[in-house]
């Protein structure tokens, strides 16, 4: 059906909404979303209708506009579905089964669309508190930091659909090499429930962090530790110690020591 409608702009738009809408009716939404995004990744491109062409090196980031728009739309629908699942108190396993689909959607997206995808993920986490969707962040950062992207580090806002949190002071362009730092800063500005902080630390520890990023994450987590119930402290301190392998062990150990001192005084 995708191939049949991709040559008709109106039909394509209708089909996109219809197919994404079927996510809510599917017996296995995770499998349906994965299959849809997998199919989009392999949708034939009409060179006469592409906004850009593959260059001589076969750049995988040159794509047909309709496909990239459809993929972003599908990812938004998947994240909306996850938000609805969280609000209705459905089994976390249903959300977990959607993570492979998100990975497939990231793989299918243009690299210059990754900042927009990361923004959708962070926004969904901020609204729902669903820590599972953050599992896609290391995967998305690896895609964005691929050699083809690093070779062209300055990306225009128009191409990148850059979210507000990763714009520079000029507001027109951003350095792709700074995306991770800006994302970490944005995530640390969000509210972390103490009950979720250990899981967040475990996910972010999968990313190769700079010393500044480790310190920012550690200070955020230590603040959350101070508000955590006693039974949460062991898992939080364990994840902090694992994080210290990437650096800033002195700050982390000092923070943990102060945490236990404050707990003794209570």
Rosetta silent file (secondary structure, phi, psi, omega in degrees, C-alpha in Angstrom):
SEQUENCE: XXXXXXXXXXXXXXXXXXXXXXXXXXXXXXXXXXXXXXXXXXXXXXXXXXXXXXXXXXXXXXXXXXXXXXXXXXXXXXXXXXXXXXXXXXXXXXXXXXXXXXXXXXXXXXXXXXXXXXXXXXXXXXXXXXXXXXXXXXXXXXXXXXXXXXXXXXXXXXXXXXXXXXXXXXXXXXXXXXXXXXXXXXXXXXXXXXXXXXXXXXXXXXXXXXXXXXXXXXXXXXXXXXXXXXXXXXXXXXXXXXXXXXXXXXXXXXXXXXXXXXXXXX
SCORE:     score description
SCORE:     0.000 S_00000001
   1 L     0.000  -37.156  178.779    0.000    0.000    0.000 S_00000001
   2 H   -60.434  -47.619 -179.136    2.860    2.372    0.735 S_00000001
   3 H   -62.406  -39.332 -177.838    4.337    1.883   -2.719 S_00000001
   4 H   -63.052  -36.114 -173.293    0.916    2.264   -4.337 S_00000001
   5 H  -100.545   -7.362 -172.620    0.233    5.646   -2.716 S_00000001
   6 L   -69.160  -17.938 -179.002    3.689    7.201   -2.559 S_00000001
   7 L   -87.561   -8.046 -179.886    3.356    8.763   -6.021 S_00000001
   8 L  -113.681  113.780 -174.746    0.189   10.660   -5.101 S_00000001
   9 H   -56.432  -50.075 -178.970    0.750   13.479   -2.612 S_00000001
  10 H   -65.192  -44.485  179.518   -2.836   13.566   -1.322 S_00000001
  11 H   -63.885  -39.015 -179.850   -3.128    9.800   -1.279 S_00000001
  12 H   -62.427  -44.548 -179.807    0.219    9.453    0.421 S_00000001
  13 H   -62.703  -44.624  178.781   -0.799   11.860    3.185 S_00000001
  14 H   -62.773  -42.740 -178.040   -4.075   10.034    3.765 S_00000001
  15 H   -66.096  -36.230  178.440   -2.344    6.677    3.740 S_00000001
  16 H   -59.947  -48.753 -178.615    0.237    7.872    6.246 S_00000001
  17 H   -67.426  -37.779 -179.418   -2.439    8.886    8.718 S_00000001
  18 H   -66.349  -46.012 -178.920   -4.503    5.772    8.085 S_00000001
  19 H   -65.059  -44.151  179.577   -1.584    3.390    8.562 S_00000001
  20 H   -65.821  -33.652  178.655   -0.335    5.124   11.704 S_00000001
  21 H   -65.354  -26.590  179.726   -3.870    5.157   13.062 S_00000001
  22 H   -69.631  -11.385  176.707   -3.991    1.368   12.803 S_00000001
  23 H   -55.768  -36.152 -176.675   -1.383    1.251   15.558 S_00000001
  24 H   -77.600  -16.721 -179.066   -4.219    1.571   18.076 S_00000001
  25 L  -101.564  -11.466 -174.528   -6.158   -1.336   16.573 S_00000001
  26 L   -67.549  142.225  177.852   -3.250   -3.741   16.099 S_00000001
  27 L   -67.755  -31.807  175.503   -3.224   -6.916   18.211 S_00000001
  28 L  -129.143   89.913 -175.690    0.519   -6.422   18.696 S_00000001
  29 H   -58.422  -36.188 -179.698    1.283   -2.668   18.396 S_00000001
  30 H   -62.048  -46.305  179.111    5.029   -3.174   18.792 S_00000001
  31 H   -65.753  -39.755 -179.711    5.249   -5.583   15.859 S_00000001
  32 H   -63.341  -47.040 -179.073    2.978   -3.388   13.743 S_00000001
  33 H   -63.003  -41.501  178.745    5.042   -0.236   14.396 S_00000001
  34 H   -62.737  -45.373 -179.262    8.292   -2.075   13.668 S_00000001
  35 H   -62.217  -39.948 -179.651    6.906   -3.523   10.423 S_00000001
  36 H   -63.998  -48.089 -178.110    5.657   -0.096    9.306 S_00000001
  37 H   -70.791  -32.052  175.178    8.974    1.645    9.955 S_00000001
  38 H   -64.042  -43.170  179.061   10.895   -1.276    8.442 S_00000001
  39 H   -65.165  -40.253  178.633    8.779   -0.989    5.283 S_00000001
  40 H   -61.511  -37.415 -179.314    9.330    2.769    5.126 S_00000001
  41 H   -63.562  -24.191 -176.298   13.075    2.220    5.308 S_00000001
  42 L  -112.100   12.595  178.709   12.843    0.098    2.178 S_00000001
  43 L   -67.218  125.973  179.216   10.287    2.144    0.270 S_00000001
  44 L   -58.653  141.359 -179.743   11.542    2.722   -3.308 S_00000001
  45 L  -104.109  130.213  175.183   12.488    6.324   -4.015 S_00000001
  46 L   -85.559  109.592 -176.226   11.436    8.026   -7.221 S_00000001
  47 L   -58.154  -28.191 -179.325   14.520   10.013   -8.246 S_00000001
  48 L   -72.375  -17.946 -177.468   12.340   12.436  -10.199 S_00000001
  49 L  -112.545    0.462  179.733   10.473   13.392   -7.007 S_00000001
  50 L   -73.562  142.633  175.627   13.326   13.400   -4.523 S_00000001
  51 L   -73.986  -25.161 -179.335   14.276   16.758   -3.083 S_00000001
  52 L  -141.356  158.110 -178.520   17.873   15.620   -3.062 S_00000001
  53 L  -110.325  154.519  170.451   19.864   12.942   -4.867 S_00000001
  54 L   -64.352  132.977  178.980   22.298   10.374   -3.608 S_00000001
  55 L   -80.105 -177.553 -174.698   25.730   11.787   -4.203 S_00000001
  56 L   -64.644  -23.049 -179.422   28.544    9.893   -5.872 S_00000001
  57 L   -87.606   -0.762 -179.233   29.593    8.445   -2.507 S_00000001
  58 L    71.293   42.007 -178.103   26.135    7.024   -1.916 S_00000001
  59 L   -57.264  117.944 -178.182   25.367    9.259    1.054 S_00000001
  60 L   -72.216   -8.435 -178.073   22.611    7.471    3.011 S_00000001
  61 L   -90.639    1.590  175.854   21.380   10.778    4.406 S_00000001
  62 L   -93.241  120.974 -168.430   20.049   11.991    1.077 S_00000001
  63 L  -140.181  169.341  171.995   16.388   11.066    0.998 S_00000001
  64 L   -80.202  132.976 -176.136   12.977   11.668   -0.417 S_00000001
  65 H   -58.129  -44.145 -177.424   11.126   14.348    1.571 S_00000001
  66 H   -58.591  -42.779 -178.298    7.872   12.380    1.744 S_00000001
  67 H   -65.345  -46.469 -178.658    9.548    9.366    3.310 S_00000001
  68 H   -63.814  -37.172  178.120   11.404   11.371    5.966 S_00000001
  69 H   -66.244  -42.404  179.050    8.206   13.262    6.808 S_00000001
  70 H   -62.744  -43.298 -178.883    6.259   10.014    7.073 S_00000001
  71 H   -61.845  -45.379  177.889    8.910    8.471    9.348 S_00000001
  72 H   -62.247  -40.808  178.396    8.826   11.455   11.712 S_00000001
  73 H   -62.489  -43.291  179.793    5.036   11.340   11.704 S_00000001
  74 H   -64.410  -41.066  178.484    5.108    7.610   12.495 S_00000001
  75 H   -63.916  -40.303  177.200    7.609    8.146   15.341 S_00000001
  76 H   -61.312  -40.695  179.428    5.394   10.871   16.793 S_00000001
  77 H   -65.841  -39.355  178.055    2.433    8.471   16.664 S_00000001
  78 H   -63.163  -44.670 -179.979    4.455    5.737   18.393 S_00000001
  79 H   -67.359  -34.859  175.488    5.500    8.138   21.166 S_00000001
  80 H   -64.887  -40.789  177.221    1.908    9.350   21.499 S_00000001
  81 H   -60.867  -44.049  178.971    0.791    5.735   21.839 S_00000001
  82 H   -61.014  -42.316  178.030    3.404    5.192   24.571 S_00000001
  83 H   -60.934  -41.193  177.832    2.139    8.282   26.382 S_00000001
  84 H   -65.108  -37.490  178.151   -1.422    6.973   26.235 S_00000001
  85 H   -64.208  -41.870  179.792   -0.270    3.602   27.567 S_00000001
  86 H   -63.793  -44.021 -178.242    1.461    5.284   30.503 S_00000001
  87 H   -65.702  -33.656 -177.766   -1.594    7.379   31.339 S_00000001
  88 H   -86.677   -2.028  176.837   -3.924    4.380   31.213 S_00000001
  89 L    70.044   31.062  179.726   -1.630    2.327   33.458 S_00000001
  90 L   -72.749  170.598 -178.149   -1.139   -0.512   30.985 S_00000001
  91 L   -60.374  132.267  176.950    1.534   -3.168   31.426 S_00000001
  92 H   -57.998  -23.215 -179.407    5.113   -1.798   31.082 S_00000001
  93 H   -63.403  -33.925  178.525    5.804   -4.826   28.874 S_00000001
  94 H   -64.481  -39.388  177.000    3.643   -3.317   26.118 S_00000001
  95 H   -68.846  -42.727  179.260    5.809   -0.193   26.151 S_00000001
  96 H   -57.654  -36.815 -179.589    8.981   -2.293   26.263 S_00000001
  97 L   -69.644  -12.565 -179.864    7.846   -4.119   23.121 S_00000001
  98 L   -89.090  -14.649 -176.500    7.719   -0.757   21.324 S_00000001
  99 H   -60.459  -44.281  176.582   11.426    0.056   21.861 S_00000001
 100 H   -57.424  -34.022  177.641   12.650   -1.991   18.835 S_00000001
 101 H   -66.139  -40.082  177.302   10.210   -0.012   16.671 S_00000001
 102 H   -63.449  -41.507  176.922   11.700    3.253   17.941 S_00000001
 103 H   -60.548  -43.216  178.630   15.188    1.949   17.133 S_00000001
 104 H   -63.197  -40.019  178.686   14.016    1.025   13.635 S_00000001
 105 H   -63.984  -39.113  177.044   12.497    4.470   13.212 S_00000001
 106 H   -65.006  -43.503  178.481   15.768    6.115   14.228 S_00000001
 107 H   -62.238  -32.663 -177.642   17.690    3.902   11.799 S_00000001
 108 H   -82.314  -18.656 -176.716   15.225    4.846    9.045 S_00000001
 109 L   -75.435  157.481  169.491   15.373    8.581    9.761 S_00000001
 110 L   -67.673  143.703  178.884   17.731   11.018    8.121 S_00000001
 111 H   -59.334  -33.886 -179.804   20.658   11.769   10.410 S_00000001
 112 H   -71.974  -10.903  175.916   19.793   15.451   10.230 S_00000001
 113 H   -89.920   -8.528 -176.206   16.374   14.558   11.665 S_00000001
 114 H   -58.644  -41.793  177.033   17.884   12.940   14.771 S_00000001
 115 H   -56.086  -39.474  177.947   17.799   16.180   16.848 S_00000001
 116 H   -65.175  -41.986  178.767   14.057   16.391   16.206 S_00000001
 117 H   -63.034  -43.924  178.218   13.604   12.725   17.174 S_00000001
 118 H   -61.853  -36.092  178.037   15.602   13.262   20.382 S_00000001
 119 H   -65.156  -41.599  177.777   13.421   16.262   21.164 S_00000001
 120 H   -62.295  -40.736 -179.684   10.279   14.132   20.761 S_00000001
 121 H   -65.995  -47.533 -179.685   11.759   11.488   23.083 S_00000001
 122 H   -63.129  -39.230  179.943   12.774   14.015   25.754 S_00000001
 123 H   -66.092  -40.348  178.536    9.390   15.726   25.544 S_00000001
 124 H   -64.299  -42.664  177.852    7.580   12.405   25.912 S_00000001
 125 H   -62.380  -42.076 -179.240    9.687   11.506   28.959 S_00000001
 126 H   -61.323  -37.690 -176.385    9.036   14.918   30.494 S_00000001
 127 H   -82.929  -34.450 -172.041    5.270   14.513   30.095 S_00000001
 128 H  -108.600  -21.524 -174.999    4.865   10.820   30.950 S_00000001
 129 L    72.284   15.901 -179.820    7.865    9.896   33.097 S_00000001
 130 L   -79.857   99.423 -175.014    8.322    6.813   30.907 S_00000001
 131 H   -71.535  -21.497 -177.113   12.002    6.074   31.425 S_00000001
 132 H   -61.432  -33.784 -177.517   11.954    3.177   28.941 S_00000001
 133 H   -69.820  -19.717  177.106   11.861    5.471   25.929 S_00000001
 134 H   -68.236  -14.790  177.659   15.174    6.991   27.030 S_00000001
 135 H   -61.938  -17.464  179.991   16.733    3.650   26.073 S_00000001
 136 H   -82.973  -12.310 -174.951   16.666    4.936   22.487 S_00000001
 137 H   -64.621  -49.590  177.847   18.998    7.871   23.255 S_00000001
 138 H   -56.603  -38.871  179.904   22.342    6.003   23.053 S_00000001
 139 H   -63.532  -44.723 -178.798   21.183    4.454   19.765 S_00000001
 140 H   -66.656  -40.064 -179.755   20.181    7.838   18.319 S_00000001
 141 H   -66.082  -37.500  177.864   23.431    9.509   19.375 S_00000001
 142 H   -62.994  -38.838  178.541   25.495    6.760   17.750 S_00000001
 143 H   -65.268  -44.857 -176.320   23.631    7.331   14.479 S_00000001
 144 H   -68.291  -29.993 -176.683   24.103   11.090   14.631 S_00000001
 145 L   -91.541   13.039  177.895   27.795   10.791   15.477 S_00000001
 146 L   -61.443  154.036 -176.444   28.535    8.533   12.512 S_00000001
 147 H   -52.474  -37.387 -178.401   31.582    9.561   10.415 S_00000001
 148 H   -62.534  -32.744  179.914   29.433   10.937    7.574 S_00000001
 149 H   -80.186  -42.311 -179.576   27.830   13.415    9.982 S_00000001
 150 H   -59.840  -29.043 -179.757   31.036   14.340   11.806 S_00000001
 151 L   -69.986  -17.141  177.462   32.512   15.249    8.449 S_00000001
 152 L  -129.413   79.553 -166.086   29.895   17.992    8.068 S_00000001
 153 L   -78.431  -22.596 -179.739   29.672   19.381   11.573 S_00000001
 154 E   -98.624  118.618 -175.371   27.795   22.619   10.900 S_00000001
 155 E  -120.387  136.311 -178.462   24.169   21.944   10.046 S_00000001
 156 E   -75.008  152.575  179.016   21.569   24.535    9.188 S_00000001
 157 H   -59.964  -39.687 -176.792   18.429   24.851   11.281 S_00000001
 158 H   -61.605  -41.955 -179.563   16.224   24.351    8.258 S_00000001
 159 H   -74.085  -39.943 -171.777   17.833   21.004    7.466 S_00000001
 160 H   -86.502  -12.187 -174.349   18.184   19.774   11.022 S_00000001
 161 L    49.916   50.029 -168.848   14.797   20.919   12.352 S_00000001
 162 L   -66.962  126.140  175.348   16.808   21.903   15.375 S_00000001
 163 L   -66.469  162.178 -176.295   14.982   21.986   18.740 S_00000001
 164 H   -60.407  -33.651 -172.268   15.338   25.086   20.905 S_00000001
 165 H   -75.032  -11.327  177.793   17.649   23.368   23.402 S_00000001
 166 H  -117.692   18.977  174.053   20.429   22.715   20.889 S_00000001
 167 L   -83.455  150.341  176.539   20.489   26.070   19.115 S_00000001
 168 L   -87.187 -177.922 -175.668   23.487   28.286   19.560 S_00000001
 169 L   -63.874  -29.490  179.271   23.364   31.898   20.622 S_00000001
 170 L   -73.055  -26.167  177.305   23.021   33.062   17.028 S_00000001
 171 L    77.490   10.310 -176.882   19.962   30.834   16.651 S_00000001
 172 L  -113.729  -38.212 -178.289   20.749   29.930   13.048 S_00000001
 173 E  -138.063  161.292  174.574   23.183   27.002   13.055 S_00000001
 174 E  -139.985  155.670  179.823   24.572   24.495   15.508 S_00000001
 175 E   -87.446  121.904 -176.832   27.663   22.347   15.671 S_00000001
 176 H   -58.866  -30.364 -179.005   26.740   18.685   15.349 S_00000001
 177 H   -68.833  -14.985 -179.894   29.562   17.722   17.693 S_00000001
 178 H   -94.895   -2.000 -175.055   27.815   19.657   20.468 S_00000001
 179 H   -58.913  -45.688 -177.032   24.484   17.835   20.179 S_00000001
 180 H   -60.792  -46.493 -179.348   25.254   15.296   22.898 S_00000001
 181 H   -60.772  -41.986 -179.368   26.332   17.942   25.412 S_00000001
 182 H   -68.690  -36.721  177.695   23.245   20.019   24.718 S_00000001
 183 H   -65.458  -45.445  179.116   20.993   16.961   25.006 S_00000001
 184 H   -59.690  -43.086  178.972   22.543   15.944   28.355 S_00000001
 185 H   -62.191  -41.941 -179.916   22.081   19.493   29.629 S_00000001
 186 H   -65.072  -44.991  179.659   18.452   19.471   28.482 S_00000001
 187 H   -61.677  -38.575 -179.897   17.741   16.090   30.102 S_00000001
 188 H   -72.309  -15.588  176.531   19.286   17.261   33.369 S_00000001
 189 H   -83.380  -12.156  179.728   16.995   20.290   33.327 S_00000001
 190 L   -83.741  166.354  178.872   13.955   17.999   33.384 S_00000001
 191 L   -80.109  124.494  174.999   12.339   16.576   36.474 S_00000001
 192 L  -108.379  117.696  174.123   13.754   13.180   37.510 S_00000001
 193 L   -70.051  136.925  179.474   11.657   11.256   39.973 S_00000001
 194 H   -52.659  -34.635 -178.658   13.940    9.575   42.552 S_00000001
 195 H   -68.552  -17.175 -178.788   12.297    6.232   41.748 S_00000001
 196 H  -105.651  -10.796 -170.132   13.437    6.562   38.105 S_00000001
 197 H   -63.594  -39.480  179.249   16.883    8.072   38.613 S_00000001
 198 H   -61.122  -41.528  178.673   18.798    4.772   38.858 S_00000001
 199 H   -65.838  -39.106  178.307   17.311    3.644   35.522 S_00000001
 200 H   -63.354  -43.753  178.737   18.177    6.999   33.912 S_00000001
 201 H   -60.405  -43.019 -179.688   21.769    6.709   35.139 S_00000001
 202 H   -60.763  -39.872  179.920   22.035    3.191   33.743 S_00000001
 203 H   -69.414  -47.815 -177.081   20.868    4.391   30.318 S_00000001
 204 H   -68.168  -24.168  178.088   23.093    7.484   30.173 S_00000001
 205 L   -69.435  -14.932  175.915   26.113    5.420   31.258 S_00000001
 206 L   -74.885  -15.296  179.851   25.839    3.631   27.897 S_00000001
 207 L   -90.778  138.609  174.542   26.874    6.905   26.237 S_00000001
 208 L   -74.699  106.329 -171.033   30.557    7.846   26.078 S_00000001
 209 L   -98.333  153.643  170.814   30.406   11.005   28.170 S_00000001
 210 L   -82.381  166.934  178.916   32.769   13.930   28.603 S_00000001
 211 H   -60.341  -39.284 -179.789   33.970   14.896   32.070 S_00000001
 212 H   -65.271  -38.359  179.731   31.620   17.880   32.074 S_00000001
 213 H   -69.038  -40.820  177.435   28.669   15.657   31.150 S_00000001
 214 H   -60.048  -45.038 -178.771   29.528   13.111   33.868 S_00000001
 215 H   -63.329  -42.408 -179.911   29.682   15.881   36.467 S_00000001
 216 H   -62.140  -45.862  179.871   26.358   17.366   35.352 S_00000001
 217 H   -65.172  -43.319 -178.466   24.616   13.978   35.475 S_00000001
 218 H   -62.367  -43.623 -179.576   26.208   13.067   38.804 S_00000001
 219 H   -65.382  -37.593  176.739   25.149   16.315   40.475 S_00000001
 220 H   -63.367  -45.528 -178.443   21.607   15.862   39.177 S_00000001
 221 H   -66.827  -39.908  178.976   21.485   12.292   40.477 S_00000001
 222 H   -64.286  -35.979  175.277   22.960   13.215   43.855 S_00000001
 223 H   -63.042  -43.146  178.650   20.294   15.870   44.236 S_00000001
 224 H   -65.113  -34.548  178.240   17.654   13.224   43.487 S_00000001
 225 H   -60.510  -37.555 -178.864   19.307   10.888   46.024 S_00000001
 226 H   -64.167  -22.602 -179.952   18.746   13.486   48.716 S_00000001
 227 L  -103.549    1.268 -174.573   15.008   13.314   48.077 S_00000001
 228 L   -82.104  152.201  172.191   14.839    9.535   47.631 S_00000001
 229 L   -70.000  154.597 -172.543   13.281    7.075   50.031 S_00000001
 230 H   -54.309  -41.661 -175.718   15.783    4.961   51.935 S_00000001
 231 H   -66.834  -16.029  178.674   15.115    1.776   49.947 S_00000001
 232 H   -87.059  -18.123 -172.333   16.067    3.544   46.699 S_00000001
 233 H   -62.604  -43.522 -179.575   19.480    4.711   47.895 S_00000001
 234 H   -56.503  -45.936 -179.441   21.428    1.431   47.331 S_00000001
 235 H   -67.923  -34.389  178.563   20.505    1.201   43.636 S_00000001
 236 H   -67.032  -46.045 -179.366   21.173    4.917   43.146 S_00000001
 237 H   -66.213  -36.219  177.901   24.605    4.794   44.746 S_00000001
 238 H   -61.334  -46.499  179.861   25.465    1.654   42.761 S_00000001
 239 H   -66.561  -33.725  175.901   24.615    3.364   39.460 S_00000001
 240 H   -64.495  -41.240  178.495   26.592    6.435   40.535 S_00000001
 241 H   -64.892  -37.848  175.474   29.627    4.244   41.220 S_00000001
 242 H   -63.984  -41.331  178.292   29.254    2.675   37.777 S_00000001
 243 H   -61.891  -33.197 -176.886   29.052    6.164   36.271 S_00000001
 244 H   -64.588  -15.243  176.139   32.270    7.131   38.081 S_00000001
 245 H   -64.706  -22.623  178.108   34.182    4.752   35.794 S_00000001
 246 H   -86.735   -6.610  178.201   33.824    7.441   33.126 S_00000001
 247 L   133.264  176.593  178.256   35.391   10.060   35.403 S_00000001
 248 L    58.167   34.585  179.926   34.732   12.559   38.204 S_00000001
 249 H   -61.725  -33.224 -179.402   35.036    9.790   40.790 S_00000001
 250 H   -64.037  -43.778  179.473   36.114   12.295   43.448 S_00000001
 251 H   -65.587  -41.899 -177.867   32.925   14.344   43.061 S_00000001
 252 H   -67.518  -46.315 -179.827   30.743   11.247   43.020 S_00000001
 253 H   -64.779  -39.723  178.012   32.388    9.604   46.056 S_00000001
 254 H   -64.531  -40.037  178.737   32.302   12.860   47.980 S_00000001
 255 H   -64.970  -41.084  178.788   28.632   13.275   47.102 S_00000001
 256 H   -65.167  -41.932  178.861   27.788    9.744   48.226 S_00000001
 257 H   -60.598  -43.979  178.883   29.656   10.276   51.514 S_00000001
 258 H   -65.363  -35.119  178.570   27.723   13.479   52.195 S_00000001
 259 H   -60.271  -47.146 -178.718   24.492   11.673   51.327 S_00000001
 260 H   -68.643  -32.756  176.667   25.121    9.008   53.996 S_00000001
 261 H   -63.273  -42.870 -179.507   26.165   11.653   56.503 S_00000001
 262 H   -68.334  -33.009  178.574   22.875   13.475   55.986 S_00000001
 263 H   -69.231  -35.460  178.450   20.939   10.232   56.320 S_00000001
 264 H   -67.801  -31.786 -177.503   22.642    9.468   59.651 S_00000001
 265 H   -78.900  -12.612 -179.182   21.739   12.854   61.009 S_00000001
 266 L   -78.823    0.000    0.000   18.041   12.400   60.273 S_00000001
